[in-house]
Coordinates of C-alpha atoms in Angstrom, one line a residue:
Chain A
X2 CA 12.6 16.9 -19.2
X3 CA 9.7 15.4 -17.3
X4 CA 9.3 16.6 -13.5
X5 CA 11.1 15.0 -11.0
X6 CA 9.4 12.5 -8.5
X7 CA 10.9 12.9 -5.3
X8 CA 10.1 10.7 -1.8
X9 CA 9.6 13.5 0.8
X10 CA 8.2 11.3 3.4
X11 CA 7.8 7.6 4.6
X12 CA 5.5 5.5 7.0
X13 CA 6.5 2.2 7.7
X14 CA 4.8 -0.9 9.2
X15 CA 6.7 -4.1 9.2
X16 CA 7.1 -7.5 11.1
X17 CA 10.4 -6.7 12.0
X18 CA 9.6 -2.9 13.1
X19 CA 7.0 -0.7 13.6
X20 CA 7.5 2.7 12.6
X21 CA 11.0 3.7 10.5
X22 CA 13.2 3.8 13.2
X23 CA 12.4 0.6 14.8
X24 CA 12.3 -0.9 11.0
X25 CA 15.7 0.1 10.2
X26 CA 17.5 -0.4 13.4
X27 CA 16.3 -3.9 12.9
X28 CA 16.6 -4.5 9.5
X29 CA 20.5 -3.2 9.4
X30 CA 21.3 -5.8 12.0
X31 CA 19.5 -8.5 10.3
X32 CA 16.9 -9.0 13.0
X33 CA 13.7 -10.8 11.9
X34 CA 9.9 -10.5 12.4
X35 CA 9.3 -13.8 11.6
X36 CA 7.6 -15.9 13.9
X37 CA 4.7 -18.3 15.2
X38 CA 1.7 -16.8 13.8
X39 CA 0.0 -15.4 16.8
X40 CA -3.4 -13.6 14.8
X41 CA -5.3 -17.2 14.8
X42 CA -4.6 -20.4 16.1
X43 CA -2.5 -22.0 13.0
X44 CA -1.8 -25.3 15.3
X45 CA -3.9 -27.4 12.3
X46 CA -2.3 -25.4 9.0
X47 CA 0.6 -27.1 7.5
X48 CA 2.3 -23.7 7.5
X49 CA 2.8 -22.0 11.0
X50 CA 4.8 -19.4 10.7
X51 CA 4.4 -15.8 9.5
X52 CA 5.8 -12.1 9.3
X53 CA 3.6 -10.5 11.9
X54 CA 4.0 -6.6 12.6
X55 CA 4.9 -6.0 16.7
X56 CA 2.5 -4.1 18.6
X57 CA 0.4 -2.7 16.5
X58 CA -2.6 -1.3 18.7
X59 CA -4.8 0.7 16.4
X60 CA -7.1 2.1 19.0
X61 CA -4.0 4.2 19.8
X62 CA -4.1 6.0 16.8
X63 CA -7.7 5.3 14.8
X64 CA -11.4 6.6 16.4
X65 CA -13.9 4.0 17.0
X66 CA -15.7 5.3 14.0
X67 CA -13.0 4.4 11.5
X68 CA -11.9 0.7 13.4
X69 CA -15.6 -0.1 13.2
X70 CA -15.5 0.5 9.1
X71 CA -11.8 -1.1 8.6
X72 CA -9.8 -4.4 8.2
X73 CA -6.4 -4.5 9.9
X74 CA -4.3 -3.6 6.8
X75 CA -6.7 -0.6 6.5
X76 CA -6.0 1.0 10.1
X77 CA -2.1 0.2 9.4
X78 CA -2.3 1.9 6.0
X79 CA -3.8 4.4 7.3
X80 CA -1.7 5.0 10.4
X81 CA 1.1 4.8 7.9
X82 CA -0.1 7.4 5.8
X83 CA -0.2 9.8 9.2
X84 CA 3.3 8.9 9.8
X85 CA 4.6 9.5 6.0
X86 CA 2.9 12.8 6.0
X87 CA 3.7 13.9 9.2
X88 CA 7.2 12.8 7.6
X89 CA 7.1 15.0 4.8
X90 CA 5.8 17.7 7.0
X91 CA 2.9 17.9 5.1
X92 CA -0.9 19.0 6.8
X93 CA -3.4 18.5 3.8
X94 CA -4.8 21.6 4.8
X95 CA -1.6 23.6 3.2
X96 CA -2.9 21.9 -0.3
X97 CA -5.6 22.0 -2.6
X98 CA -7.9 19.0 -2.0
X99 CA -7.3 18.1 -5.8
X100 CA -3.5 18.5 -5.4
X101 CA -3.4 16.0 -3.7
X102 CA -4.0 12.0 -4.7
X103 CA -3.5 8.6 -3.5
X104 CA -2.0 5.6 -5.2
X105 CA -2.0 2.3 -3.3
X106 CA -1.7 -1.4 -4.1
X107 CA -3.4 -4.4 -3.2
X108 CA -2.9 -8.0 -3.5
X109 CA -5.5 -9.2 -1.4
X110 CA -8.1 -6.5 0.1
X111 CA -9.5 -6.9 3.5
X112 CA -9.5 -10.7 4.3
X113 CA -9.8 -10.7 8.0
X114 CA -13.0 -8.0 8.1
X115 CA -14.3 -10.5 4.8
X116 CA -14.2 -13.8 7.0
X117 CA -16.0 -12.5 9.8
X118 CA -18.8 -10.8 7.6
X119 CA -18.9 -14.3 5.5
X120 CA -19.0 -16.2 9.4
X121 CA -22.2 -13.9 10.1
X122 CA -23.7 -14.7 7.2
X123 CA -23.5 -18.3 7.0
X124 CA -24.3 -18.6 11.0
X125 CA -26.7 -15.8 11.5
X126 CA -28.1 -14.3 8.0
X127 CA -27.8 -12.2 5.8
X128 CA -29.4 -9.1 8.3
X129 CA -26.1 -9.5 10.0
X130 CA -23.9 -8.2 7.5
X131 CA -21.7 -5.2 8.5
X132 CA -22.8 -2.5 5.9
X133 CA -19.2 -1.9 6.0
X134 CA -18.0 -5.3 4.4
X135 CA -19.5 -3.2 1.1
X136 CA -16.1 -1.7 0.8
X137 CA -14.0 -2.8 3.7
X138 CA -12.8 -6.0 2.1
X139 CA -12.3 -4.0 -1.3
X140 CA -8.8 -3.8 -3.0
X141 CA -9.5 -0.1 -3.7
X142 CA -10.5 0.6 0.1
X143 CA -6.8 1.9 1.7
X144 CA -6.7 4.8 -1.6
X145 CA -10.0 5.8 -0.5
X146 CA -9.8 5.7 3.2
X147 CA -6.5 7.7 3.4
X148 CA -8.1 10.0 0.7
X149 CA -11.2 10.3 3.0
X150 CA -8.8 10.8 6.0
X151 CA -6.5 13.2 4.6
X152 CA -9.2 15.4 2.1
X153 CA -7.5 14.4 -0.8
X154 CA -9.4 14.7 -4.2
X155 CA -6.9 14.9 -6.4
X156 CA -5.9 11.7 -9.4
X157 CA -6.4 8.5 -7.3
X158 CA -6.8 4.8 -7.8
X159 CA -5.5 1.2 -6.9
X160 CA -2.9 -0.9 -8.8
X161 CA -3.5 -5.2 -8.7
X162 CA -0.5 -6.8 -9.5
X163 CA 0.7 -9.5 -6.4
X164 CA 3.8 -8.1 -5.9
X165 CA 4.4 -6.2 -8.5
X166 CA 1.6 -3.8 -7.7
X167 CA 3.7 -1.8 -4.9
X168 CA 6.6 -0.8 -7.4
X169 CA 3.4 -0.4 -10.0
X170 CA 1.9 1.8 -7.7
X171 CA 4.8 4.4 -7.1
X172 CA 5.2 4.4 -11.1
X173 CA 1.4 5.4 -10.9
X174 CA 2.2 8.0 -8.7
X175 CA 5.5 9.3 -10.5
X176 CA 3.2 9.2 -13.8
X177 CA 0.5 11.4 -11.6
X178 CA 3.0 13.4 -10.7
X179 CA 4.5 14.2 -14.1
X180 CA 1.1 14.8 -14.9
X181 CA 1.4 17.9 -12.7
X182 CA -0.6 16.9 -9.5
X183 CA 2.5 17.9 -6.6
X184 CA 1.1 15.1 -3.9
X185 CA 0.5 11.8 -3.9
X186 CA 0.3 9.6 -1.2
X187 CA 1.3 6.0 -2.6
X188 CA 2.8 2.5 -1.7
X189 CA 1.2 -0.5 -0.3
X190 CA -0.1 -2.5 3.0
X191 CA -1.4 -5.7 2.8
X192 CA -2.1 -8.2 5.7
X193 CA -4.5 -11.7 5.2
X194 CA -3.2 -13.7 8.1
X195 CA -6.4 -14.6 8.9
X196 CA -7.9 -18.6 8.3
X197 CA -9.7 -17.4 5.3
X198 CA -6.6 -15.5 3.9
X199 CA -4.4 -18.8 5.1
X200 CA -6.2 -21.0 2.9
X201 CA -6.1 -19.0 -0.2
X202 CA -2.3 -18.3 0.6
X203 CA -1.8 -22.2 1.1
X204 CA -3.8 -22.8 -2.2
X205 CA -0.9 -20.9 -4.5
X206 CA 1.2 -23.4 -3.4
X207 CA 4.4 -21.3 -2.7
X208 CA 4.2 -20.8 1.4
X209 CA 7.1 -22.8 3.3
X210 CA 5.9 -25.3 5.3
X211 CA 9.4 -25.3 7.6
X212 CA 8.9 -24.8 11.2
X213 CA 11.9 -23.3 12.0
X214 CA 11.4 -19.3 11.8
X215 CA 15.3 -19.1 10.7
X216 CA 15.2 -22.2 8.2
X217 CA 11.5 -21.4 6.6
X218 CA 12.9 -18.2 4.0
X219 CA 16.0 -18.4 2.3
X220 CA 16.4 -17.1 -1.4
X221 CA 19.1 -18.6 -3.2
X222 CA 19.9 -20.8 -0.6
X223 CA 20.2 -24.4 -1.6
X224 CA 17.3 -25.4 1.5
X225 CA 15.2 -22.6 -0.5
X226 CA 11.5 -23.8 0.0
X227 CA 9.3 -21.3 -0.4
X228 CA 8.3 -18.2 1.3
X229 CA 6.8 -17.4 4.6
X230 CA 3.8 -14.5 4.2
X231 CA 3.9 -11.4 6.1
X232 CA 1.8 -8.9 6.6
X233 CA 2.7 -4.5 6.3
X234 CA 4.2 -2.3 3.8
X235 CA 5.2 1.2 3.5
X236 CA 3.3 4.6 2.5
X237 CA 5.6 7.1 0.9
X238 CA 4.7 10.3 0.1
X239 CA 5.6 11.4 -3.8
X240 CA 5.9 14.9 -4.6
X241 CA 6.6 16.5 -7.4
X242 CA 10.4 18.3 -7.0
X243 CA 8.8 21.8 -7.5
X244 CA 6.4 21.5 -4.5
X245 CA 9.2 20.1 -2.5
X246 CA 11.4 23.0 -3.4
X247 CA 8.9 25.1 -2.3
X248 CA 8.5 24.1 1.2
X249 CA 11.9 23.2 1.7
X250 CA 11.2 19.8 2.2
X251 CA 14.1 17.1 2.5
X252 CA 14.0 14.8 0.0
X253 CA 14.7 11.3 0.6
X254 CA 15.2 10.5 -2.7
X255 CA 13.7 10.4 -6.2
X256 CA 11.7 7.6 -8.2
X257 CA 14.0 8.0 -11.2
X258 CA 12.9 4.9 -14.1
X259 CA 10.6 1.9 -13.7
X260 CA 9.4 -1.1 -16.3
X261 CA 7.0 -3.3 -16.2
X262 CA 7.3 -5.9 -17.9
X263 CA 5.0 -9.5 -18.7
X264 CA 6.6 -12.9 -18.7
X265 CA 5.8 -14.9 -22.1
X266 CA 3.0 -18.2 -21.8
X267 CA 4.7 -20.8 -19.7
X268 CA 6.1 -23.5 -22.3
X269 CA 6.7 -21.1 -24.6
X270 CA 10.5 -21.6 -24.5
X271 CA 10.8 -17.8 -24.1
X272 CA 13.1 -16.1 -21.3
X273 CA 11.2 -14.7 -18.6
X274 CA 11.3 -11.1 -18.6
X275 CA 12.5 -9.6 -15.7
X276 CA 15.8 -9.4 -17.7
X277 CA 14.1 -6.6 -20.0
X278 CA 12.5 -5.4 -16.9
X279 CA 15.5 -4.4 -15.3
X280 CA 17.2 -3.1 -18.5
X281 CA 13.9 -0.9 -19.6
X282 CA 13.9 0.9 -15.7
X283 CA 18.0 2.1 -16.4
X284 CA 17.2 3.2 -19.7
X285 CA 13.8 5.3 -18.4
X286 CA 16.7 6.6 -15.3
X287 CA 19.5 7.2 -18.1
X288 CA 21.7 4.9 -15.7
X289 CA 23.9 2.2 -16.9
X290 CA 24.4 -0.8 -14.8
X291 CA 27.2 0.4 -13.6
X292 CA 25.4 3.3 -11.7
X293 CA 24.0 0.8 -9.5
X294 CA 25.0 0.3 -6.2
X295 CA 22.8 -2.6 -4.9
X296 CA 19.3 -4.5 -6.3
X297 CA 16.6 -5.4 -3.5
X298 CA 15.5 -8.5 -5.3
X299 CA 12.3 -10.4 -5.2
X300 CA 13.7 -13.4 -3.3
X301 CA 10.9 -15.7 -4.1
X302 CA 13.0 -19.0 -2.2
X303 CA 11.0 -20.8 -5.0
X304 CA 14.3 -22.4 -6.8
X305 CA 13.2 -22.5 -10.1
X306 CA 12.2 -18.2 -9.6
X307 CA 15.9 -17.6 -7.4
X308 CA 17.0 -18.9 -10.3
X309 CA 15.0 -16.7 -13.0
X310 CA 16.1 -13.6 -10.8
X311 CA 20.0 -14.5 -10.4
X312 CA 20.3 -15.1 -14.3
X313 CA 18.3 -11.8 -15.2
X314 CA 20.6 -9.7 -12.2
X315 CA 23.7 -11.6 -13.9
X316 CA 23.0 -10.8 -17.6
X317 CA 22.6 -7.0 -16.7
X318 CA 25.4 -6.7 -14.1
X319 CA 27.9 -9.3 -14.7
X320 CA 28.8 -12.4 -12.5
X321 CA 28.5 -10.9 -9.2
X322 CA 28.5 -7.6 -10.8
X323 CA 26.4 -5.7 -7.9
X324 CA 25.7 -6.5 -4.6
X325 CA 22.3 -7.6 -4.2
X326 CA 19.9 -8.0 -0.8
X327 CA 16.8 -9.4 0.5
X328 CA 15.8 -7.9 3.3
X329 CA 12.4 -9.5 3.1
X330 CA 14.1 -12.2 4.7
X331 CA 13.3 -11.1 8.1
X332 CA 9.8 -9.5 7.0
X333 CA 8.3 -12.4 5.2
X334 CA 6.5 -12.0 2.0
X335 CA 4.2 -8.6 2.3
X336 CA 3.0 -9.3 -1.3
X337 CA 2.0 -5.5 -2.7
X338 CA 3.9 -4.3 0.9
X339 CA 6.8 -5.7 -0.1
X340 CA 8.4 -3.2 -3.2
X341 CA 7.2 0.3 -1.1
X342 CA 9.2 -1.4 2.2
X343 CA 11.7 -2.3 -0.1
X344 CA 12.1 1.5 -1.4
X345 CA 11.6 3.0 1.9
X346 CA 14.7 0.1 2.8
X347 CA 16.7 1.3 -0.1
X348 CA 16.1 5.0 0.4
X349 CA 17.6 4.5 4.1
X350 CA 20.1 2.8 2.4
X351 CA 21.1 5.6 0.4
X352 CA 20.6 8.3 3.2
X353 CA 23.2 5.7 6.2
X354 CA 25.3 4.0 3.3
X355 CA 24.6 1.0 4.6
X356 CA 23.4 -2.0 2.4
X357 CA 20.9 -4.4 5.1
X358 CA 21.7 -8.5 4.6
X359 CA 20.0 -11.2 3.8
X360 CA 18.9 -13.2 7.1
X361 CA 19.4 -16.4 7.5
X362 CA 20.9 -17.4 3.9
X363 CA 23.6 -19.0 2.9
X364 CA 24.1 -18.3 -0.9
X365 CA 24.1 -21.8 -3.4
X366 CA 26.9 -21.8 -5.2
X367 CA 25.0 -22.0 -8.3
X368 CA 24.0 -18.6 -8.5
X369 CA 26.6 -16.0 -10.0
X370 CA 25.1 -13.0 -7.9
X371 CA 26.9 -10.6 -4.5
X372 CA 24.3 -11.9 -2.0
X373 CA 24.9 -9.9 0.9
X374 CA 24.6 -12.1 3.8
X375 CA 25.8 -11.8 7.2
X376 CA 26.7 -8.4 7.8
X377 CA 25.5 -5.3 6.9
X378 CA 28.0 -3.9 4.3
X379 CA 28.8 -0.3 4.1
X380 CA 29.8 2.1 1.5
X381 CA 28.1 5.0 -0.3
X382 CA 25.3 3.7 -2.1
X383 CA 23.6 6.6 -4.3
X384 CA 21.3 4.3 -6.7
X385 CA 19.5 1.5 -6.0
X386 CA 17.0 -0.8 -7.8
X387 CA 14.1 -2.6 -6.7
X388 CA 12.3 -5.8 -8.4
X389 CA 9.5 -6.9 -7.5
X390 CA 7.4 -10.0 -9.6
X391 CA 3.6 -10.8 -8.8
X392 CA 2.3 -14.3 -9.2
X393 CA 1.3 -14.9 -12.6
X394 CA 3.6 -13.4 -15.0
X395 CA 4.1 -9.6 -13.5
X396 CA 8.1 -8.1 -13.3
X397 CA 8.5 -4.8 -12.0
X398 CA 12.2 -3.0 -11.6
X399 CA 12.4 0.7 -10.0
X400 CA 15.7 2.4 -10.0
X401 CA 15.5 4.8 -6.8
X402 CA 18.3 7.7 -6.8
X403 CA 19.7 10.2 -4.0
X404 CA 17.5 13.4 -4.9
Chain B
X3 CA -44.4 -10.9 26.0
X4 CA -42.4 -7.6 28.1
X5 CA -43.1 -4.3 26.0
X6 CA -40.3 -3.6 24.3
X7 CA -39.5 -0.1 24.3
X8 CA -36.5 1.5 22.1
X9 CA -34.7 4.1 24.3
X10 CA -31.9 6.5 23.3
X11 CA -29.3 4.8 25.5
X12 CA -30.4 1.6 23.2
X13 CA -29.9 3.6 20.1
X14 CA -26.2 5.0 21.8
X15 CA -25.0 1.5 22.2
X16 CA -26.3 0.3 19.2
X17 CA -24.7 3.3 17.7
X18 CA -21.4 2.5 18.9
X19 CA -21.5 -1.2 18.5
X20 CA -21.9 -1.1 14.7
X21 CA -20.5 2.4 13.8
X22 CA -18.2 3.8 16.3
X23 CA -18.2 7.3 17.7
X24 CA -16.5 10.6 16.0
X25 CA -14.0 11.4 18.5
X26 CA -15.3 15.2 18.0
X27 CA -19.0 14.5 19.2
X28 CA -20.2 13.7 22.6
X29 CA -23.2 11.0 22.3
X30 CA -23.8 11.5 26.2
X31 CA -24.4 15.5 25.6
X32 CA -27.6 16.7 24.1
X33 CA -28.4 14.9 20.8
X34 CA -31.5 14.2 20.3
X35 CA -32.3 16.8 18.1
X36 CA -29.2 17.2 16.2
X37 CA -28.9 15.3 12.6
X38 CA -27.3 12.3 12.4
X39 CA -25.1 13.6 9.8
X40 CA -23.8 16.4 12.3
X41 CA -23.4 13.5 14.8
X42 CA -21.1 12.1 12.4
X43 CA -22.9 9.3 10.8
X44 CA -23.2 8.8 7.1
X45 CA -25.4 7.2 4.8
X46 CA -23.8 3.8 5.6
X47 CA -23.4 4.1 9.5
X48 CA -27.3 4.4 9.6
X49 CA -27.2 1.3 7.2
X50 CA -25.5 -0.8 9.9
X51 CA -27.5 1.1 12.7
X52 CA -30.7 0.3 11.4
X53 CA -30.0 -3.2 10.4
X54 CA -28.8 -3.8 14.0
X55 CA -32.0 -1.9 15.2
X56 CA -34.2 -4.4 13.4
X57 CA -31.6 -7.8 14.8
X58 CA -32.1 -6.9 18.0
X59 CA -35.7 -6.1 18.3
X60 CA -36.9 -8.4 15.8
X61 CA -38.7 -5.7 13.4
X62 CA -38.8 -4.6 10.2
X63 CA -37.8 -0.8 9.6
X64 CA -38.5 1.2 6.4
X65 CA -35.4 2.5 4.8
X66 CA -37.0 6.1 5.1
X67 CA -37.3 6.3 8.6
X68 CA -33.6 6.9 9.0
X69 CA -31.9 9.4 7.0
X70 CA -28.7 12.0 7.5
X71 CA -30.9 14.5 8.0
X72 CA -33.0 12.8 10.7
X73 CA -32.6 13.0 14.5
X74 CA -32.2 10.6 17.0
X75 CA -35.5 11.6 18.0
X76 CA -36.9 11.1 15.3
X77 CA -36.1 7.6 15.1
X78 CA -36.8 6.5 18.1
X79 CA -40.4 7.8 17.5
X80 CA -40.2 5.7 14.4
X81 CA -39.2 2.4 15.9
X82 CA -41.3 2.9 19.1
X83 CA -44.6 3.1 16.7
X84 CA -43.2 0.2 15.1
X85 CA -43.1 -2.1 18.4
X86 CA -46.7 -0.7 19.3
X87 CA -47.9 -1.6 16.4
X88 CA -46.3 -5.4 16.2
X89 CA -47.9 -5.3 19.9
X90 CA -51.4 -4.4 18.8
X91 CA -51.2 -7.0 16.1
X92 CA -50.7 -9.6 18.5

């Protein structure tokens, strides 16, 4: 049997909390980040509103040196990465350097450092061009930063997938791990809530243009009309059980089957393939449907997608055959953040037996899926899945498990 | 014209401004013979320090006269013979 990928430590940074405590307090009462976007003034954008992570100050955690070299998402992936070690109870220095790897995703890179290097150039010259924008704007540039920070020289790389990529970067991990590498730090931050990053985000023609922050995200809700961006994510810390058992580390859980699947050409008449998706991560966990005991969906709030999701949740579960949450309702969309917060959510699950709602929706009655809604809902919850689907075709499912 | 003259306090701030500080090293203790490498700065840092260096002063600086195993002094020697020479060509 292949070695076990266990979750031995998180670090979280969301709109609706910074750090895990704050994030789960919050998310378990149904209390949401979303808000007037406060980074740049939006007053001209036909979209105002975004997911922006509280109090973030990174000159509390991150030297000059390293804020002089890094984009926002950077210094909160890599203040993350502190936190999910720290979590583990993990100092590199107890590991070989090539023990240990990193595994992130990206959907955007470093927008906000990119737009002002772009402004300099345009309006001063070329001269002016941080040296830094080489790489800080780079998809790859949170691995190797938190590999830089933490020594770590083991199997790394970055994973490009919208937002897909977080649940494809864990599987990276898990497949590093099985490769027999005991560390890797993975997951995914992204954050472009910058003009430059605005545009792009505007151009995919998905973001809500609702100016109420309770009204703007709601996934299989009849008023569904598109999604609001966020920025944040979560860095877990993957380890391979043996390691684990060596420490005595807690494990929060274990990253027990993914899939990946690709949608078929648009026309094609084909069913999407999230449905396979789903049934290819059980089968890789040896679970049956049954096993499950609640699926973090996408949540797109793009009806023709809701309703993608809802039949491929259906056709593997039944008519509301599992309960089934968004709790990116109250984060926004984090893109490659969203699947690692979504774990790190569903691994907090499992540990409090608590299932977080879905804020601000009221289900359609079209769709034959348990939205939670409202309330938290309690109960023991040992296995959970996780979608996640990137713009342009990508599904990922990953079936977490109490270790 | 005022004689420009490149002092270390210049190169501290510029320093700062473009690459930050290691919070291990002390730029206001004794650094002018130490290599910029110990001072924390890699190949990159001096990149940035150098193109700042030539922004602000309005010169041209070859790539060689700042390296991770040169000193501060060093390159303030450099870029001082630099201004007196753009002075004497005047």
């Amino acid at each position: 049997m292949s070695a076990q990928a266990l979750v031995t430590g998180l670090g979280i940074a969301a709109p609706n909390g910074l750090g895990t405590d704050d994030f789960w307090s919050a998310t378990r009462s149904g209390k949401s980040g979303i808000g007037r976007i406060t980074r740049f003034d939006a007053s001209s954008y036909p979209a105002q509103l975004a997911g922006e992570v509280p109090g973030f100050q990174a000159e509390q955690y991150l030297s000059s040196q390293i804020r002089s070299q890094t984009d926002h998402m950077t210094r909160m992936a890599l203040v993350a990465s502190d936190w999910a070690l720290a979590d583990a109870g993990i100092t590199p220095e107890q590991f070989d350097a090539y023990d240990m790897g990193v595994v992130t995703a990206s959907s955007s890179g470093g927008f906000e450092f990119g737009q002002g290097e772009l402004q300099k150039l345009w309006s001063l010259g070329r001269r002016h061009v941080s040296a830094y924008q080489s790489f800080a704007w780079f998809y790859a540039v949170n691995s190797g930063q938190i590999s830089i920070r933490h020594g770590m020289k083991g199997p790394s790389g970055v994973v490009v997938s919208d937002q897909a990529g977080g649940l494809d970067a864990l599987a990276h991990a898990r497949r590093q791990i099985r490769g027999g590498t005991p560390v890797i730090v993975s997951g995914a931050v992204d954050a472009s809530i910058c003009p430059w990053g605005w545009a792009a985000q505007l151009a995919g023609g998905r973001v809500s243009t609702a100016e109420a922050p309770d009204r703007a995200f709601l996934p299989f809700d009849a008023e569904a009309c598109g999604h609001v961006p966020g920025e944040g994510g979560a860095i877990l810390v993957v380890e391979h059980a043996d390691s684990a058992k060596r420490r005595g580390a807690r494990a929060w859980g274990e990253l027990a089957g993914y899939a990946a699947t690709f949608d078929p050409k648009p026309g094609s008449g084909r069913e999407p393939a999230l449905h396979k998706a789903i049934e290819l991560a059980l089968a890789d966990a040896r679970s049956a449907p049954g096993d499950v005991d609640v699926v973090f969906a996408d949540a797109a709030a793009v009806p023709e997608l809701d309703r993608q999701e809802a039949d491929a949740i259906t056709a593997v579960f039944g008519p509301r055959g599992v309960p089934v949450t968004a709790p990116k309702t109250m984060t926004g969309r984090l893109y490659s953040g969203a699947g690692p917060l979504d774990v790190a959510a569903a691994l907090l699950s499992v540990r409090d037996g608590v299932i977080p709602p879905t804020a601000h929706v009221q289900q359609a009655p079209g769709y034959a899926i348990d939205l939670v809604t409202g309330q938290p809902r309690t109960g023991e919850v040992r296995t959970a899945l996780v979608l996640a689907r990137g713009h342009g075709g990508f599904n990922s499912a990953l079936l977490v498990r109490a270790a | 014209m005022p004689d420009k003259v490149f002092t270390l306090d210049d190169l501290k701030r510029i320093l700062i401004a473009g690459a930050g500080a290691d919070e291990a090293v002390d730029l206001d203790g004794d650094i002018l013979q130490q290599r910029f490498d110990a001072l924390g700065y890699e190949s990159l840092a001096l990149l940035e320090t150098l193109s700042r260096i030539e922004n602000e002063f309005d010169i041209a600086l070859d790539d060689g006269v700042l390296t991770e195993e040169s000193t501060p002094a060093q390159l303030i020697d450099a870029v001082n013979a630099v201004l007196e020479a753009a002075r004497l060509a005047v």
